Amino acid sequence: MTAVIAAEGLGKRYRGKWALTDCTLSIPAGHVVGLVGLNGAGKTTLLNLATGMLAPTTGTIEVLGERPAAGPAQLARVGYLSQDAPVYAGLSVGDHLELGAHLNPGWDAALARDRIDQLDLDPRRKAGKLSGGQRAQLALTLALGKRPELLILDEPVASLDPLARREFLQDLMGTVAEQEVSVVLSSHLISDLERVCDYLIVLADSRVRIAGPVDELLSAHHLLSGPRRDPDTRPAGCQVISASHTDRQSTLLVRADGPVVLDPAWTVSEVRLEDLVLAYMKQAAGRSDRNRNRHLEALT
Amino acid sequence: MIWLTWRQFRAQAVTAAAAVAAFATLLAITEPRLASLYTGSGFAGCRGGSCAGLANAFLGQLSNATPFGGPQGFRLLPAGTNLYVTVYAVGLLLILIAPAITGVFWGAPLIARELETGTSRLTWNQSVTRTRWLTVKLALVGAAAMAVTEAFSLLQAWWAAPISRATDLGGSVSVFSGGRFSPFVFATGGIAPLGYAAFGFALGVTAGLLIRRAVPAMALTLAVFAAVQVVVPLWVRPHLFPPDAAIAAVESTHATFSDFSGAPTLSAAVVPGQPGAWILASGAVNAAGQPVTALPAACGPASGTPTAGSAFGSDLGRCLASHGIRESVSYQPVSHYWPLQLVETAIFLALALALAGFCLWRLGPPRLNSRPAEASQRAVGVEATVRSE
């Protein structure tokens, strides 16, 4: 399996502040990959590095085996829809399609026109007069019209209302299925990713916390609940990702690569993707807290 | 890429073309009367020494003329102002500020507006590198800025040819004054406007790229360009080509005497045998060629003490000559006009190219946003690394 995005020790510093540090990851081709992380986890920075909008401060990144934005050929293979879906307010919808046709040798005019027709957009309409959802659709049309091998979407639905969000994602999935394009989609809304992604990467503190196909991740994780235990006891063969305790009950989210055999006091239930992601984010946050404490102890 | 550049630049291009057309129309309407006055005043046909007087007569008539002759000529302007005076002055002003306007309104927003609205992220993710994107934009819009400025300049040169001939001969009436070397006339004639337009535009683009916001970039462009327009004629232009030197009788240079802060100076007004020359420096020298700091006492009381600012009487002139005092002049002769134009234009074109090259280098793939870290930033960076680990 070839990697669409491969990063090694990647770091980016803006004006003295690190937005991304020591990020190493490999995103396989042929998936709709969800990149999820809290605000400020480095998602946008990572995607900007992947499209060559930014240059890394440290480390390397390769996209489809080449340096991002290395040349027209590399640019032609990657479609990018950035966070706020920028379009030229003064140009019409039709002008944008013409822009795509003039700037992309592989431009698929029929595909672009069909999409605009389906979306019921008037080609003579100024892009500045479109709604947020329509603007995002227009920007997506430009990204798809160049027929990329990899489509990178940075929080494409963050600014859309729930209905527009659902429509956008449905439409995206339909098109992706037809075009056989790899997709990397970032979001902090897990419910959106759950609907469309078959591969998940959780980014926290600019580190990859977990990555893998969604179904494998779900089948490897279990939610255990039972009478309250000593917090330090661990069920055999399991790795505890998160634990919460009330006076009477303990709830554990565990990872077990084999079948789970437990004492019958535990109730095993399936994990929802959202709980899984949150558990890993919380774990990352807890780990850095512990690190901080350890540093403090060392100092005193 | 050419299509996109044109599509984004279309409106400005049409505006600029309309401005050039309007100026051309104004000049075309008013030119016939100017030409008839030129012939009618006798200045057109003059040869030799009588020309200076005829030049002034022509300029005097022109500054009172109406476009279609007769006192009832149509009045576009309030009473007391003359159309020819106004058009000449406006023309010079247009050519002077056209490079600033194109630099401010075309150059500064070229990159800054795209960064501000985020459309750079749309365009830079089409199958065109940033380098190519900027090269095409710089070339096309920059060429348009140069063409507009030079068009104004050529129109003015055609229309004002008789006026220029008169002012080059020393004619001076109202705004019609100052020969080819006067700061405004030099900067608006010949090929100099090309250099200024290219430089103003490149300056705007660079300011936009560095500041990344259009309005502050526009303000900075205007400020820097205005400073350049002041500094160059005063301190740079005189030295762009080695000047000639001459020593002549004080009287023949029509020198004026001034005595500010106790340092008497004789300033030459003309260079004998070099009509229209640009005098850079002048002063009295003795027979040995040394600068004279005080006038001989004998010439003072005998011929009456010269008053500051007055031209010398012939008695005083003879007295100074008898003491071996003559006037030394350093000047750019008329024959240096084109060399000076070439050097100045070349300098500004080179500056424009250097700025364009800087923009291309800065925008190229590995550099955008990666500002050089200063010492303090580096310290913060180390802290951040420690914290994130």
JSON list of C-alpha atoms in Angstrom, two decimals, chain A residues 12-13 15-16 18 21 51-55 67 69 71-72 75-76 80 82 84 86-88 90-91 95-96 98-99 102-105 142 146 291, chain B residues 1 3-4 7-8 114 117-119 121-130 365-371 373 377-378 380-382 384-385 388-389:
[
{"chain": "A", "resi": 12, "resn": "LYS", "atom": "CA", "xyz": [6.21, 23.93, 11.88]},
{"chain": "A", "resi": 13, "resn": "ARG", "atom": "CA", "xyz": [6.90, 27.04, 13.89]},
{"chain": "A", "resi": 15, "resn": "ARG", "atom": "CA", "xyz": [6.67, 33.42, 14.85]},
{"chain": "A", "resi": 16, "resn": "GLY", "atom": "CA", "xyz": [8.34, 31.40, 17.56]},
{"chain": "A", "resi": 18, "resn": "TRP", "atom": "CA", "xyz": [5.19, 25.58, 17.36]},
{"chain": "A", "resi": 21, "resn": "THR", "atom": "CA", "xyz": [5.99, 19.24, 16.36]},
{"chain": "A", "resi": 51, "resn": "THR", "atom": "CA", "xyz": [-0.35, 21.22, 0.01]},
{"chain": "A", "resi": 52, "resn": "GLY", "atom": "CA", "xyz": [2.87, 23.23, 0.03]},
{"chain": "A", "resi": 53, "resn": "MET", "atom": "CA", "xyz": [1.12, 26.35, 1.31]},
{"chain": "A", "resi": 54, "resn": "LEU", "atom": "CA", "xyz": [3.66, 26.26, 4.12]},
{"chain": "A", "resi": 55, "resn": "ALA", "atom": "CA", "xyz": [7.22, 25.04, 4.24]},
{"chain": "A", "resi": 67, "resn": "ARG", "atom": "CA", "xyz": [7.50, 17.28, -2.33]},
{"chain": "A", "resi": 69, "resn": "ALA", "atom": "CA", "xyz": [3.76, 21.89, -4.74]},
{"chain": "A", "resi": 71, "resn": "GLY", "atom": "CA", "xyz": [5.74, 21.60, -9.77]},
{"chain": "A", "resi": 72, "resn": "PRO", "atom": "CA", "xyz": [2.68, 21.80, -11.96]},
{"chain": "A", "resi": 75, "resn": "LEU", "atom": "CA", "xyz": [-0.08, 20.25, -8.06]},
{"chain": "A", "resi": 76, "resn": "ALA", "atom": "CA", "xyz": [-2.31, 18.67, -10.69]},
{"chain": "A", "resi": 80, "resn": "TYR", "atom": "CA", "xyz": [-7.37, 21.06, -1.94]},
{"chain": "A", "resi": 82, "resn": "SER", "atom": "CA", "xyz": [-9.18, 25.00, 2.44]},
{"chain": "A", "resi": 84, "resn": "ASP", "atom": "CA", "xyz": [-13.14, 28.80, 4.55]},
{"chain": "A", "resi": 86, "resn": "PRO", "atom": "CA", "xyz": [-12.21, 30.86, -0.64]},
{"chain": "A", "resi": 87, "resn": "VAL", "atom": "CA", "xyz": [-13.64, 31.97, -3.98]},
{"chain": "A", "resi": 88, "resn": "TYR", "atom": "CA", "xyz": [-13.27, 35.22, -5.92]},
{"chain": "A", "resi": 90, "resn": "GLY", "atom": "CA", "xyz": [-16.13, 39.40, -7.98]},
{"chain": "A", "resi": 91, "resn": "LEU", "atom": "CA", "xyz": [-16.07, 36.47, -10.39]},
{"chain": "A", "resi": 95, "resn": "ASP", "atom": "CA", "xyz": [-15.77, 32.37, -14.42]},
{"chain": "A", "resi": 96, "resn": "HIS", "atom": "CA", "xyz": [-14.60, 29.99, -11.72]},
{"chain": "A", "resi": 98, "resn": "GLU", "atom": "CA", "xyz": [-13.24, 28.80, -16.73]},
{"chain": "A", "resi": 99, "resn": "LEU", "atom": "CA", "xyz": [-10.48, 29.51, -14.22]},
{"chain": "A", "resi": 102, "resn": "HIS", "atom": "CA", "xyz": [-7.40, 27.46, -17.87]},
{"chain": "A", "resi": 103, "resn": "LEU", "atom": "CA", "xyz": [-5.24, 26.53, -14.90]},
{"chain": "A", "resi": 104, "resn": "ASN", "atom": "CA", "xyz": [-5.54, 22.74, -14.99]},
{"chain": "A", "resi": 105, "resn": "PRO", "atom": "CA", "xyz": [-4.42, 20.64, -17.94]},
{"chain": "A", "resi": 142, "resn": "LEU", "atom": "CA", "xyz": [-12.89, 23.32, -8.61]},
{"chain": "A", "resi": 146, "resn": "LYS", "atom": "CA", "xyz": [-8.91, 18.94, -11.91]},
{"chain": "A", "resi": 291, "resn": "ASN", "atom": "CA", "xyz": [4.64, 14.78, 32.08]},
{"chain": "B", "resi": 1, "resn": "MET", "atom": "CA", "xyz": [-2.82, 32.00, -16.24]},
{"chain": "B", "resi": 3, "resn": "TRP", "atom": "CA", "xyz": [-6.73, 34.35, -18.86]},
{"chain": "B", "resi": 4, "resn": "LEU", "atom": "CA", "xyz": [-7.05, 34.71, -15.07]},
{"chain": "B", "resi": 7, "resn": "ARG", "atom": "CA", "xyz": [-10.07, 38.48, -16.04]},
{"chain": "B", "resi": 8, "resn": "GLN", "atom": "CA", "xyz": [-8.98, 39.98, -12.72]},
{"chain": "B", "resi": 114, "resn": "GLU", "atom": "CA", "xyz": [-5.28, 37.44, -2.53]},
{"chain": "B", "resi": 117, "resn": "THR", "atom": "CA", "xyz": [-9.29, 37.13, 1.05]},
{"chain": "B", "resi": 118, "resn": "GLY", "atom": "CA", "xyz": [-7.70, 33.67, 1.06]},
{"chain": "B", "resi": 119, "resn": "THR", "atom": "CA", "xyz": [-8.13, 33.31, -2.70]},
{"chain": "B", "resi": 121, "resn": "ARG", "atom": "CA", "xyz": [-5.14, 29.24, -1.47]},
{"chain": "B", "resi": 122, "resn": "LEU", "atom": "CA", "xyz": [-7.63, 28.63, -4.27]},
{"chain": "B", "resi": 123, "resn": "THR", "atom": "CA", "xyz": [-5.34, 29.76, -7.08]},
{"chain": "B", "resi": 124, "resn": "TRP", "atom": "CA", "xyz": [-2.12, 28.28, -5.73]},
{"chain": "B", "resi": 125, "resn": "ASN", "atom": "CA", "xyz": [-3.79, 24.89, -5.63]},
{"chain": "B", "resi": 126, "resn": "GLN", "atom": "CA", "xyz": [-4.59, 24.80, -9.31]},
{"chain": "B", "resi": 127, "resn": "SER", "atom": "CA", "xyz": [-1.99, 23.12, -11.53]},
{"chain": "B", "resi": 128, "resn": "VAL", "atom": "CA", "xyz": [0.12, 26.29, -11.74]},
{"chain": "B", "resi": 129, "resn": "THR", "atom": "CA", "xyz": [3.11, 27.01, -9.54]},
{"chain": "B", "resi": 130, "resn": "ARG", "atom": "CA", "xyz": [3.19, 30.20, -7.50]},
{"chain": "B", "resi": 365, "resn": "PRO", "atom": "CA", "xyz": [7.54, 27.04, -2.65]},
{"chain": "B", "resi": 366, "resn": "PRO", "atom": "CA", "xyz": [9.97, 26.64, 0.21]},
{"chain": "B", "resi": 367, "resn": "ARG", "atom": "CA", "xyz": [9.84, 30.12, 1.62]},
{"chain": "B", "resi": 368, "resn": "LEU", "atom": "CA", "xyz": [6.34, 31.49, 2.14]},
{"chain": "B", "resi": 369, "resn": "ASN", "atom": "CA", "xyz": [5.65, 32.17, 5.80]},
{"chain": "B", "resi": 370, "resn": "SER", "atom": "CA", "xyz": [8.96, 30.87, 7.01]},
{"chain": "B", "resi": 371, "resn": "ARG", "atom": "CA", "xyz": [10.21, 34.17, 8.32]},
{"chain": "B", "resi": 373, "resn": "ALA", "atom": "CA", "xyz": [13.65, 33.61, 13.27]},
{"chain": "B", "resi": 377, "resn": "GLN", "atom": "CA", "xyz": [11.75, 34.14, 18.73]},
{"chain": "B", "resi": 378, "resn": "ARG", "atom": "CA", "xyz": [14.25, 31.36, 18.80]},
{"chain": "B", "resi": 380, "resn": "VAL", "atom": "CA", "xyz": [10.47, 31.18, 22.66]},
{"chain": "B", "resi": 381, "resn": "GLY", "atom": "CA", "xyz": [10.69, 28.36, 20.13]},
{"chain": "B", "resi": 382, "resn": "VAL", "atom": "CA", "xyz": [12.95, 26.35, 22.38]},
{"chain": "B", "resi": 384, "resn": "ALA", "atom": "CA", "xyz": [7.67, 25.66, 23.11]},
{"chain": "B", "resi": 385, "resn": "THR", "atom": "CA", "xyz": [9.58, 22.54, 22.13]},
{"chain": "B", "resi": 388, "resn": "SER", "atom": "CA", "xyz": [5.30, 20.09, 23.92]},
{"chain": "B", "resi": 389, "resn": "GLU", "atom": "CA", "xyz": [7.53, 17.17, 24.77]}
]
